[in-house]
mmCIF file of C-alpha atoms and ligand atoms in Angstrom:
data_model
loop_
_atom_site.group_PDB
_atom_site.id
_atom_site.type_symbol
_atom_site.label_atom_id
_atom_site.label_comp_id
_atom_site.label_asym_id
_atom_site.label_seq_id
_atom_site.Cartn_x
_atom_site.Cartn_y
_atom_site.Cartn_z
ATOM 1 C CA MET A 1 76.255 70.480 -15.207
ATOM 2 C CA SER A 2 78.997 68.814 -16.462
ATOM 3 C CA LEU A 3 80.821 67.885 -19.652
ATOM 4 C CA GLU A 4 78.863 65.507 -21.595
ATOM 5 C CA ASN A 5 81.581 63.877 -23.832
ATOM 6 C CA SER A 6 84.955 62.359 -22.969
ATOM 7 C CA PRO A 7 88.318 64.791 -24.411
ATOM 8 C CA THR A 8 90.884 63.917 -26.453
ATOM 9 C CA VAL A 9 93.500 62.783 -25.129
ATOM 10 C CA ARG A 10 96.657 63.333 -26.792
ATOM 11 C CA ALA A 11 100.385 63.584 -25.642
ATOM 12 C CA PHE A 12 102.319 66.769 -25.793
ATOM 13 C CA ASP A 13 104.532 67.097 -29.293
ATOM 14 C CA ALA A 14 108.304 68.560 -28.184
ATOM 15 C CA GLY A 15 108.896 69.371 -31.465
ATOM 16 C CA GLN A 16 106.226 72.397 -31.254
ATOM 17 C CA LEU A 17 108.415 74.258 -28.441
ATOM 18 C CA PRO A 18 110.451 76.178 -30.516
ATOM 19 C CA ALA A 19 107.617 78.087 -32.019
ATOM 20 C CA LEU A 20 106.320 78.434 -28.673
ATOM 21 C CA LEU A 21 109.144 79.953 -27.339
ATOM 22 C CA LYS A 22 110.196 84.000 -28.267
ATOM 23 C CA ALA A 23 113.747 84.545 -29.108
ATOM 24 C CA PRO A 24 114.521 88.229 -28.660
ATOM 25 C CA GLY A 25 115.367 90.190 -32.032
ATOM 26 C CA GLU A 26 117.231 93.399 -32.862
ATOM 27 C CA LYS A 27 114.626 95.582 -32.572
ATOM 28 C CA SER A 28 113.135 94.006 -28.820
ATOM 29 C CA HIS A 29 113.345 95.553 -25.429
ATOM 30 C CA LYS A 30 112.199 94.589 -22.464
ATOM 31 C CA TYR A 31 109.078 95.640 -22.791
ATOM 32 C CA THR A 32 108.565 93.946 -26.068
ATOM 33 C CA ARG A 33 109.880 90.693 -24.203
ATOM 34 C CA GLY A 34 107.022 90.613 -21.253
ATOM 35 C CA VAL A 35 106.527 91.825 -18.166
ATOM 36 C CA LEU A 36 105.561 88.776 -15.428
ATOM 37 C CA GLY A 37 103.782 90.176 -12.099
ATOM 38 C CA VAL A 38 104.502 87.893 -9.861
ATOM 39 C CA LEU A 39 102.070 87.597 -6.349
ATOM 40 C CA THR A 40 103.413 84.558 -4.621
ATOM 41 C CA GLY A 41 105.286 83.666 -1.111
ATOM 42 C CA SER A 42 104.264 84.873 2.154
ATOM 43 C CA GLU A 43 105.887 85.389 5.800
ATOM 44 C CA ASP A 44 105.150 81.400 6.130
ATOM 45 C CA TYR A 45 106.287 80.397 3.043
ATOM 46 C CA PRO A 46 108.790 82.712 1.734
ATOM 47 C CA GLY A 47 111.190 80.264 -0.290
ATOM 48 C CA ALA A 48 108.526 79.815 -2.807
ATOM 49 C CA ALA A 49 108.778 83.818 -3.810
ATOM 50 C CA LEU A 50 112.165 83.409 -3.950
ATOM 51 C CA MET A 51 111.726 80.305 -6.277
ATOM 52 C CA SER A 52 109.067 81.193 -8.734
ATOM 53 C CA VAL A 53 110.720 84.608 -9.119
ATOM 54 C CA ARG A 54 114.321 83.134 -9.880
ATOM 55 C CA ALA A 55 112.600 80.382 -12.110
ATOM 56 C CA ALA A 56 110.640 83.086 -14.293
ATOM 57 C CA VAL A 57 113.794 85.292 -14.269
ATOM 58 C CA ASN A 58 116.144 82.203 -15.643
ATOM 59 C CA THR A 59 113.748 81.394 -18.495
ATOM 60 C CA GLY A 60 113.792 84.778 -19.901
ATOM 61 C CA VAL A 61 110.865 87.441 -19.456
ATOM 62 C CA GLY A 62 111.968 90.858 -20.035
ATOM 63 C CA MET A 63 111.258 91.844 -16.608
ATOM 64 C CA VAL A 64 109.622 90.507 -13.403
ATOM 65 C CA ARG A 65 107.998 92.598 -11.164
ATOM 66 C CA PHE A 66 107.290 90.975 -7.708
ATOM 67 C CA VAL A 67 104.515 92.506 -5.149
ATOM 68 C CA GLY A 68 105.299 91.598 -2.031
ATOM 69 C CA THR A 69 105.338 93.223 1.507
ATOM 70 C CA SER A 70 108.426 94.896 2.320
ATOM 71 C CA GLN A 71 109.788 92.053 3.993
ATOM 72 C CA LEU A 72 109.143 89.520 1.351
ATOM 73 C CA ASN A 73 110.403 92.699 -1.208
ATOM 74 C CA PHE A 74 113.878 93.006 1.019
ATOM 75 C CA LEU A 75 114.202 88.947 0.177
ATOM 76 C CA ILE A 76 113.667 88.909 -3.109
ATOM 77 C CA ASN A 77 116.386 91.901 -3.754
ATOM 78 C CA LEU A 78 118.880 90.235 -1.724
ATOM 79 C CA SER A 79 118.692 86.930 -3.425
ATOM 80 C CA VAL A 80 117.376 87.430 -7.009
ATOM 81 C CA PRO A 81 118.375 91.341 -8.028
ATOM 82 C CA GLU A 82 116.792 91.546 -11.396
ATOM 83 C CA ALA A 83 113.707 91.129 -9.994
ATOM 84 C CA VAL A 84 111.896 94.940 -9.613
ATOM 85 C CA CYS A 85 109.608 94.772 -6.492
ATOM 86 C CA SER A 86 106.659 96.827 -4.626
ATOM 87 C CA THR A 87 104.344 96.701 -2.419
ATOM 88 C CA GLY A 88 100.822 98.255 -3.169
ATOM 89 C CA ASP A 89 97.447 97.407 -5.405
ATOM 90 C CA PRO A 90 98.506 94.639 -8.303
ATOM 91 C CA LEU A 91 96.023 96.189 -10.564
ATOM 92 C CA GLU A 92 97.588 99.579 -10.458
ATOM 93 C CA LEU A 93 101.307 97.956 -12.545
ATOM 94 C CA ARG A 94 101.507 97.263 -16.296
ATOM 95 C CA VAL A 95 102.193 93.311 -16.671
ATOM 96 C CA ASP A 96 101.278 90.885 -19.780
ATOM 97 C CA ALA A 97 100.629 88.193 -17.225
ATOM 98 C CA TRP A 98 100.446 87.193 -13.492
ATOM 99 C CA ALA A 99 102.373 84.055 -11.345
ATOM 100 C CA LEU A 100 99.902 83.655 -8.139
ATOM 101 C CA GLY A 101 99.481 81.680 -5.173
ATOM 102 C CA SER A 102 102.440 79.393 -4.678
ATOM 103 C CA GLY A 103 103.207 79.501 -1.075
ATOM 104 C CA VAL A 104 100.153 82.017 -0.432
ATOM 105 C CA SER A 105 97.394 80.609 1.753
ATOM 106 C CA GLN A 106 96.126 82.941 3.810
ATOM 107 C CA GLY A 107 95.513 87.159 4.453
ATOM 108 C CA SER A 108 95.958 89.775 2.473
ATOM 109 C CA ARG A 109 97.637 88.507 -0.164
ATOM 110 C CA LEU A 110 94.913 86.055 -1.150
ATOM 111 C CA GLU A 111 92.917 89.243 -1.733
ATOM 112 C CA HIS A 112 95.037 90.699 -4.082
ATOM 113 C CA ILE A 113 94.854 87.329 -5.970
ATOM 114 C CA ARG A 114 91.452 87.311 -5.954
ATOM 115 C CA ALA A 115 91.584 91.118 -8.112
ATOM 116 C CA VAL A 116 94.259 89.669 -10.195
ATOM 117 C CA LEU A 117 91.957 86.660 -10.906
ATOM 118 C CA SER A 118 88.883 88.580 -11.203
ATOM 119 C CA THR A 119 90.573 90.406 -14.277
ATOM 120 C CA GLU A 120 90.834 89.079 -17.756
ATOM 121 C CA THR A 121 94.824 89.506 -17.700
ATOM 122 C CA ALA A 122 96.569 85.910 -18.399
ATOM 123 C CA ALA A 123 97.324 84.317 -14.999
ATOM 124 C CA VAL A 124 99.394 81.080 -13.621
ATOM 125 C CA GLY A 125 97.420 80.442 -10.970
ATOM 126 C CA ASP A 126 98.873 77.688 -8.247
ATOM 127 C CA ALA A 127 98.012 76.529 -4.656
ATOM 128 C CA GLY A 128 96.347 79.535 -2.837
ATOM 129 C CA ALA A 129 94.984 80.638 -6.280
ATOM 130 C CA VAL A 130 93.367 77.554 -6.558
ATOM 131 C CA PRO A 131 90.591 77.910 -4.133
ATOM 132 C CA LEU A 132 90.031 81.437 -5.046
ATOM 133 C CA ALA A 133 89.518 80.290 -8.050
ATOM 134 C CA ALA A 134 86.668 78.333 -7.417
ATOM 135 C CA GLN A 135 85.056 80.624 -5.000
ATOM 136 C CA LEU A 136 84.885 82.971 -7.890
ATOM 137 C CA VAL A 137 83.459 80.360 -10.265
ATOM 138 C CA ALA A 138 80.811 79.464 -7.428
ATOM 139 C CA GLY A 139 79.913 83.059 -7.343
ATOM 140 C CA GLY A 140 79.344 83.212 -11.499
ATOM 141 C CA ARG A 141 82.845 84.653 -12.741
ATOM 142 C CA ILE A 142 84.002 82.141 -15.528
ATOM 143 C CA LEU A 143 87.922 81.939 -16.045
ATOM 144 C CA MET A 144 89.329 82.066 -19.405
ATOM 145 C CA GLN A 145 91.717 79.974 -21.375
ATOM 146 C CA GLN A 146 94.053 82.707 -20.570
ATOM 147 C CA HIS A 147 93.979 81.643 -16.903
ATOM 148 C CA ILE A 148 96.340 78.400 -16.494
ATOM 149 C CA LEU A 149 95.172 76.760 -12.920
ATOM 150 C CA THR A 150 97.859 74.695 -11.746
ATOM 151 C CA PRO A 151 96.557 72.325 -8.917
ATOM 152 C CA HIS A 152 98.358 69.025 -7.804
ATOM 153 C CA ALA A 153 95.600 66.145 -6.787
ATOM 154 C CA GLY A 154 95.080 67.370 -3.254
ATOM 155 C CA GLU A 155 94.592 71.189 -4.135
ATOM 156 C CA LEU A 156 91.880 69.933 -7.340
ATOM 157 C CA ALA A 157 90.485 68.129 -4.435
ATOM 158 C CA ASP A 158 89.298 70.785 -2.594
ATOM 159 C CA PHE A 159 88.721 72.725 -5.705
ATOM 160 C CA PHE A 160 85.558 70.751 -6.125
ATOM 161 C CA THR A 161 85.010 70.775 -2.359
ATOM 162 C CA TRP A 162 84.952 75.144 -2.290
ATOM 163 C CA LEU A 163 82.704 74.872 -5.741
ATOM 164 C CA LEU A 164 80.194 72.411 -4.471
ATOM 165 C CA ALA A 165 79.889 73.706 -1.459
ATOM 166 C CA LEU A 166 78.968 76.881 -2.487
ATOM 167 C CA ALA A 167 77.509 76.147 -5.687
ATOM 168 C CA PRO A 168 75.810 72.833 -5.382
ATOM 169 C CA ASN A 169 74.173 72.899 -8.462
ATOM 170 C CA LEU A 170 77.532 73.694 -11.082
ATOM 171 C CA PHE A 171 78.214 69.857 -11.364
ATOM 172 C CA ASP A 172 76.077 66.175 -10.837
ATOM 173 C CA GLY A 173 77.863 64.532 -8.526
ATOM 174 C CA ALA A 174 80.120 64.937 -5.146
ATOM 175 C CA ALA A 175 83.331 66.397 -4.685
ATOM 176 C CA PRO A 176 86.133 63.869 -5.699
ATOM 177 C CA GLU A 177 88.745 62.787 -3.012
ATOM 178 C CA ARG A 178 92.627 63.248 -3.632
ATOM 179 C CA ALA A 179 92.480 59.555 -4.577
ATOM 180 C CA GLU A 180 89.737 59.680 -6.991
ATOM 181 C CA ILE A 181 91.356 62.261 -8.548
ATOM 182 C CA GLU A 182 94.834 60.265 -9.565
ATOM 183 C CA ALA A 183 92.817 57.875 -10.819
ATOM 184 C CA ASP A 184 91.062 59.193 -13.163
ATOM 185 C CA PRO A 185 92.934 62.663 -13.664
ATOM 186 C CA VAL A 186 91.773 63.188 -17.403
ATOM 187 C CA PHE A 187 88.306 63.173 -16.115
ATOM 188 C CA TRP A 188 88.657 65.177 -12.767
ATOM 189 C CA ALA A 189 91.164 68.066 -14.664
ATOM 190 C CA SER A 190 88.856 68.266 -17.939
ATOM 191 C CA GLN A 191 85.555 68.485 -15.437
ATOM 192 C CA ALA A 192 87.944 71.511 -13.974
ATOM 193 C CA ALA A 193 88.665 73.087 -16.662
ATOM 194 C CA TYR A 194 84.796 72.918 -18.249
ATOM 195 C CA LEU A 195 83.395 74.450 -15.242
ATOM 196 C CA SER A 196 85.793 76.616 -14.980
ATOM 197 C CA GLY A 197 86.630 78.130 -18.095
ATOM 198 C CA ALA A 198 90.189 78.213 -17.359
ATOM 199 C CA THR A 199 93.328 75.954 -18.658
ATOM 200 C CA VAL A 200 93.771 73.623 -15.986
ATOM 201 C CA LEU A 201 97.348 71.028 -15.507
ATOM 202 C CA LEU A 202 96.682 68.873 -12.944
ATOM 203 C CA LYS A 203 100.388 68.022 -11.127
ATOM 204 C CA GLY A 204 102.104 64.643 -11.105
ATOM 205 C CA GLY A 205 103.948 61.754 -12.440
ATOM 206 C CA VAL A 206 102.166 62.175 -15.776
ATOM 207 C CA THR A 207 101.008 66.287 -16.233
ATOM 208 C CA HIS A 208 97.721 66.126 -17.311
ATOM 209 C CA ILE A 209 96.636 69.830 -18.986
ATOM 210 C CA ALA A 210 92.838 70.107 -19.862
ATOM 211 C CA THR A 211 91.956 73.027 -22.614
ATOM 212 C CA SER A 212 89.642 75.696 -21.397
ATOM 213 C CA ASP A 213 86.531 73.826 -23.365
ATOM 214 C CA GLY A 214 87.422 70.050 -21.140
ATOM 215 C CA LYS A 215 87.714 69.157 -25.147
ATOM 216 C CA LEU A 216 91.333 68.354 -24.855
ATOM 217 C CA VAL A 217 93.764 66.800 -22.474
ATOM 218 C CA LEU A 218 97.531 67.010 -23.250
ATOM 219 C CA THR A 219 99.598 64.554 -21.470
ATOM 220 C CA VAL A 220 103.010 65.204 -20.391
ATOM 221 C CA GLU A 221 105.008 62.150 -18.939
ATOM 222 C CA SER A 222 108.949 62.584 -19.876
ATOM 223 C CA ASN A 223 110.328 64.107 -16.318
ATOM 224 C CA SER A 224 112.323 62.816 -13.857
ATOM 225 C CA PRO A 225 110.343 61.576 -11.006
ATOM 226 C CA TRP A 226 113.163 63.032 -8.612
ATOM 227 C CA LEU A 227 111.289 66.197 -9.561
ATOM 228 C CA ALA A 228 108.666 65.234 -7.104
ATOM 229 C CA THR A 229 110.054 67.592 -3.864
ATOM 230 C CA ALA A 230 108.948 70.422 -2.138
ATOM 231 C CA GLY A 231 109.484 73.748 -4.478
ATOM 232 C CA SER A 232 109.569 72.055 -7.461
ATOM 233 C CA GLY A 233 106.114 73.255 -7.987
ATOM 234 C CA ASP A 234 107.218 76.750 -7.226
ATOM 235 C CA THR A 235 109.921 76.426 -9.939
ATOM 236 C CA LEU A 236 106.862 75.385 -12.648
ATOM 237 C CA THR A 237 105.051 78.447 -11.640
ATOM 238 C CA GLY A 238 107.984 81.167 -12.482
ATOM 239 C CA ILE A 239 108.571 79.105 -16.149
ATOM 240 C CA MET A 240 105.078 79.082 -16.886
ATOM 241 C CA GLY A 241 104.579 82.583 -15.839
ATOM 242 C CA ALA A 242 107.398 83.663 -18.152
ATOM 243 C CA LEU A 243 106.573 81.703 -20.758
ATOM 244 C CA LEU A 244 102.929 82.879 -20.552
ATOM 245 C CA ALA A 245 104.380 86.556 -20.602
ATOM 246 C CA GLN A 246 105.779 86.668 -23.547
ATOM 247 C CA HIS A 247 103.225 85.194 -25.181
ATOM 248 C CA GLN A 248 101.178 87.644 -24.169
ATOM 249 C CA ALA A 249 103.417 90.315 -25.400
ATOM 250 C CA HIS A 250 103.106 89.519 -28.503
ATOM 251 C CA HIS A 251 99.136 89.573 -28.649
ATOM 252 C CA THR A 252 96.966 91.652 -27.765
ATOM 253 C CA GLN A 253 94.078 89.308 -28.048
ATOM 254 C CA PRO A 254 93.477 86.226 -26.208
ATOM 255 C CA SER A 255 94.735 82.974 -28.620
ATOM 256 C CA ALA A 256 93.031 80.105 -28.842
ATOM 257 C CA PRO A 257 92.710 77.102 -25.795
ATOM 258 C CA LEU A 258 94.890 75.245 -27.616
ATOM 259 C CA ILE A 259 97.651 77.426 -27.169
ATOM 260 C CA TYR A 260 97.517 78.046 -23.739
ATOM 261 C CA ALA A 261 97.246 74.015 -22.470
ATOM 262 C CA GLN A 262 100.592 73.781 -25.022
ATOM 263 C CA LEU A 263 102.546 76.938 -23.154
ATOM 264 C CA ALA A 264 101.638 75.004 -20.209
ATOM 265 C CA ALA A 265 102.958 71.837 -21.795
ATOM 266 C CA ALA A 266 106.141 73.659 -23.029
ATOM 267 C CA ALA A 267 106.272 74.570 -19.656
ATOM 268 C CA VAL A 268 106.292 71.243 -18.100
ATOM 269 C CA THR A 269 108.893 70.102 -20.360
ATOM 270 C CA VAL A 270 111.521 72.930 -20.093
ATOM 271 C CA HIS A 271 111.072 71.667 -16.432
ATOM 272 C CA GLY A 272 112.093 68.459 -17.422
ATOM 273 C CA LEU A 273 114.534 69.638 -19.807
ATOM 274 C CA ALA A 274 116.520 71.446 -17.106
ATOM 275 C CA SER A 275 116.300 69.213 -14.679
ATOM 276 C CA ASP A 276 117.636 66.845 -16.895
ATOM 277 C CA LEU A 277 121.001 68.988 -17.156
ATOM 278 C CA VAL A 278 121.928 68.644 -13.469
ATOM 279 C CA HIS A 279 123.174 65.824 -13.707
ATOM 280 C CA THR A 280 125.745 64.244 -16.024
ATOM 281 C CA PRO A 281 123.633 62.386 -19.599
ATOM 282 C CA GLY A 282 122.144 59.608 -18.890
ATOM 283 C CA THR A 283 122.293 59.781 -15.150
ATOM 284 C CA ARG A 284 119.314 60.802 -12.425
ATOM 285 C CA GLY A 285 119.613 61.611 -8.824
ATOM 286 C CA PRO A 286 117.725 64.210 -6.769
ATOM 287 C CA LEU A 287 116.597 67.635 -7.996
ATOM 288 C CA PRO A 288 117.103 70.665 -5.771
ATOM 289 C CA PRO A 289 114.585 73.038 -7.309
ATOM 290 C CA THR A 290 117.519 75.819 -6.566
ATOM 291 C CA GLU A 291 119.481 74.065 -9.159
ATOM 292 C CA VAL A 292 117.229 72.870 -11.814
ATOM 293 C CA ALA A 293 116.633 76.719 -11.530
ATOM 294 C CA GLN A 294 119.934 77.174 -12.786
ATOM 295 C CA ARG A 295 119.987 74.783 -15.409
ATOM 296 C CA LEU A 296 116.786 77.109 -17.604
ATOM 297 C CA PRO A 297 119.275 79.271 -19.152
ATOM 298 C CA ALA A 298 120.707 76.140 -20.946
ATOM 299 C CA ALA A 299 117.502 74.188 -21.856
ATOM 300 C CA LEU A 300 116.233 77.282 -23.564
ATOM 301 C CA ALA A 301 119.807 77.990 -25.209
ATOM 302 C CA GLN A 302 119.411 74.587 -26.293
ATOM 303 C CA LEU A 303 115.909 74.772 -27.239
ATOM 304 C CA LEU A 304 116.282 77.745 -29.200
ATOM 305 C CA SER A 305 119.042 76.507 -31.408
ATOM 306 C CA VAL A 306 117.294 73.709 -32.604
HETATM 307 N N1 NPW B 1 110.203 77.580 1.241
HETATM 308 C C1 NPW B 1 108.732 77.406 0.859
HETATM 309 O O1 NPW B 1 108.607 78.600 1.134
HETATM 310 C C2 NPW B 1 107.608 76.451 0.224
HETATM 311 C C3 NPW B 1 106.657 76.824 0.033
HETATM 312 N N2 NPW B 1 105.946 75.765 -0.541
HETATM 313 C C4 NPW B 1 104.862 75.772 -0.306
HETATM 314 O O2 NPW B 1 104.015 75.672 0.052
HETATM 315 C C5 NPW B 1 102.612 75.451 0.331
HETATM 316 C C6 NPW B 1 102.054 74.017 0.895
HETATM 317 O O3 NPW B 1 102.358 73.233 -0.087
HETATM 318 P P1 NPW B 1 101.172 72.186 -0.476
HETATM 319 O O4 NPW B 1 101.053 71.578 -1.877
HETATM 320 O O5 NPW B 1 102.416 70.878 0.604
HETATM 321 O O6 NPW B 1 100.068 72.162 0.195
HETATM 322 P P2 NPW B 1 99.555 71.022 1.753
HETATM 323 O O7 NPW B 1 98.171 72.238 2.550
HETATM 324 O O8 NPW B 1 100.292 71.670 2.958
HETATM 325 O O9 NPW B 1 98.988 70.108 1.685
HETATM 326 C C7 NPW B 1 98.135 70.197 0.475
HETATM 327 C C8 NPW B 1 98.304 68.536 0.593
HETATM 328 O O10 NPW B 1 98.951 67.521 1.037
HETATM 329 C C9 NPW B 1 98.325 66.721 1.430
HETATM 330 N N3 NPW B 1 99.855 65.962 2.462
HETATM 331 C C10 NPW B 1 100.191 67.244 3.084
HETATM 332 N N4 NPW B 1 100.889 66.147 3.885
HETATM 333 C C11 NPW B 1 101.364 64.929 4.054
HETATM 334 C C12 NPW B 1 102.072 64.065 3.664
HETATM 335 N N5 NPW B 1 102.557 63.758 4.968
HETATM 336 N N6 NPW B 1 101.574 62.627 3.775
HETATM 337 C C13 NPW B 1 100.304 62.423 2.365
HETATM 338 N N7 NPW B 1 99.964 63.975 2.073
HETATM 339 C C14 NPW B 1 100.012 64.720 2.675
HETATM 340 C C15 NPW B 1 97.200 66.780 1.618
HETATM 341 O O11 NPW B 1 96.094 65.518 2.002
HETATM 342 P P3 NPW B 1 95.263 65.234 2.847
HETATM 343 O O12 NPW B 1 96.081 64.521 3.757
HETATM 344 O O13 NPW B 1 94.528 66.760 3.395
HETATM 345 O O14 NPW B 1 94.260 64.701 1.789
HETATM 346 C C16 NPW B 1 96.294 67.597 0.614
HETATM 347 O O15 NPW B 1 96.093 67.544 -0.314
HETATM 348 C C17 NPW B 1 102.090 75.654 -1.088
HETATM 349 O O16 NPW B 1 101.744 77.211 -1.268
HETATM 350 C C18 NPW B 1 103.568 75.562 -1.527
HETATM 351 O O17 NPW B 1 103.418 76.353 -2.952
HETATM 352 C C19 NPW B 1 106.540 74.212 -1.358
HETATM 353 O O18 NPW B 1 106.528 74.748 -2.744
HETATM 354 C C20 NPW B 1 107.956 74.235 -0.602
HETATM 355 C C21 NPW B 1 108.657 75.527 -0.112
HETATM 356 N N1 ADP B 2 106.412 61.426 -10.261
HETATM 357 C C1 ADP B 2 106.552 62.718 -10.400
HETATM 358 N N2 ADP B 2 107.644 62.708 -12.242
HETATM 359 C C2 ADP B 2 108.074 63.749 -12.095
HETATM 360 N N3 ADP B 2 107.699 64.764 -11.859
HETATM 361 C C3 ADP B 2 106.818 65.158 -10.695
HETATM 362 C C4 ADP B 2 106.766 64.161 -10.093
HETATM 363 N N4 ADP B 2 106.020 64.309 -8.976
HETATM 364 C C5 ADP B 2 105.834 65.838 -9.230
HETATM 365 N N5 ADP B 2 106.365 66.118 -9.924
HETATM 366 C C6 ADP B 2 106.113 67.236 -10.455
HETATM 367 O O1 ADP B 2 106.816 68.060 -9.311
HETATM 368 C C7 ADP B 2 105.704 69.208 -8.920
HETATM 369 C C8 ADP B 2 105.398 68.898 -7.406
HETATM 370 O O2 ADP B 2 104.499 70.122 -7.352
HETATM 371 P P1 ADP B 2 103.845 70.682 -6.301
HETATM 372 O O3 ADP B 2 103.143 69.284 -5.228
HETATM 373 O O4 ADP B 2 103.005 72.038 -6.519
HETATM 374 O O5 ADP B 2 105.021 71.203 -5.082
HETATM 375 P P2 ADP B 2 105.508 72.275 -4.621
HETATM 376 O O6 ADP B 2 103.994 73.511 -3.952
HETATM 377 O O7 ADP B 2 105.867 71.927 -2.479
HETATM 378 O O8 ADP B 2 106.588 73.211 -5.173
HETATM 379 C C9 ADP B 2 105.173 69.851 -9.855
HETATM 380 O O9 ADP B 2 106.018 70.317 -11.327
HETATM 381 C C10 ADP B 2 104.929 67.743 -10.596
HETATM 382 O O10 ADP B 2 104.649 67.666 -12.146
#
């Protein structure tokens, strides 16, 4: 099984950003502004939790509910006191969307992510969530357009390796190497979307976002290459989770596949705009992810004032 026709490829139109972002109104309260559940970070990678949660809070969601171990929760409470922390079963929490997987590579947190990805609740699935998505798809589960997977090329290669190891009949061909994915990102992102049913955002210098039916790929290519640094992806997970939760809080039914691809592209664009605000206009230089996250409120304010 594979996608027969090449997808249409289109650059994301940043003019659509104001319509995709939700500013609060007089009657808003935190629960109408979107509640984002966050299941990122681990004892090995606590920084990924801190960066994704900080980014989500600074993107302006109504509430971040972080699910961690007591050690991770302690760190989050110290560094991002806005986030509400808990241990226990994530399925018992009322959230509009999830941010999953950054900095989670093993252990019981993966089982929690698997449980969340098995529901229809909207979710951004990064890093450790990507092979889990492949395992679920190989087991017969179809993901949905409101599930947004965000692999880099290495993680997308792992996705296909898992998929074809567990369900060789799902795809007509061999699992690609990382270099093959980098050579044809449109093809591989759209195949992954078509096979999984999820929206697939392939990270890189140019971001390629395939709609869940595999028919369209949106591109974003304006971001500074200085974003190529560890922790940028964790930050993007938080931004995207926040935009997704805000959207879902206003929509009880899943929106069209294009909307989720546009939300993902909006997150990449907001990330780029915040990074542009780190330096004097017209100049470029190092972009430590925590510095970028600090500019998110200014970036959002700029976009919402248009
Ligand atoms: N403070 C924190 O908590 C932070 C936590 N973080 C978290 O860390 C986790 C791991 O991140 P990661 O994406 O790099 O995954 P990892 O499995 O290591 O590699 C996967 C791919 O990379 C490649 N590769 C590796 N080394 C290479 C090299 N030297 N030169 C070239 N290629 C190399 C390798 O390719 P291969 O060579 O195997 O083909 C493979 O495809 C992730 O969950 C993230 O959220 C970070 O965001 C930062 C801060
Ligand atoms: N050359 C580049 N130009 C612009 N952005 C880039 C470039 N390379 C990587 N990025 C961005 O940096 C981030 C890297 O994500 P990822 O590899 O998952 O990092 P990590 O897991 O270490 O946080 C992504 O948001 C990606 O789009």
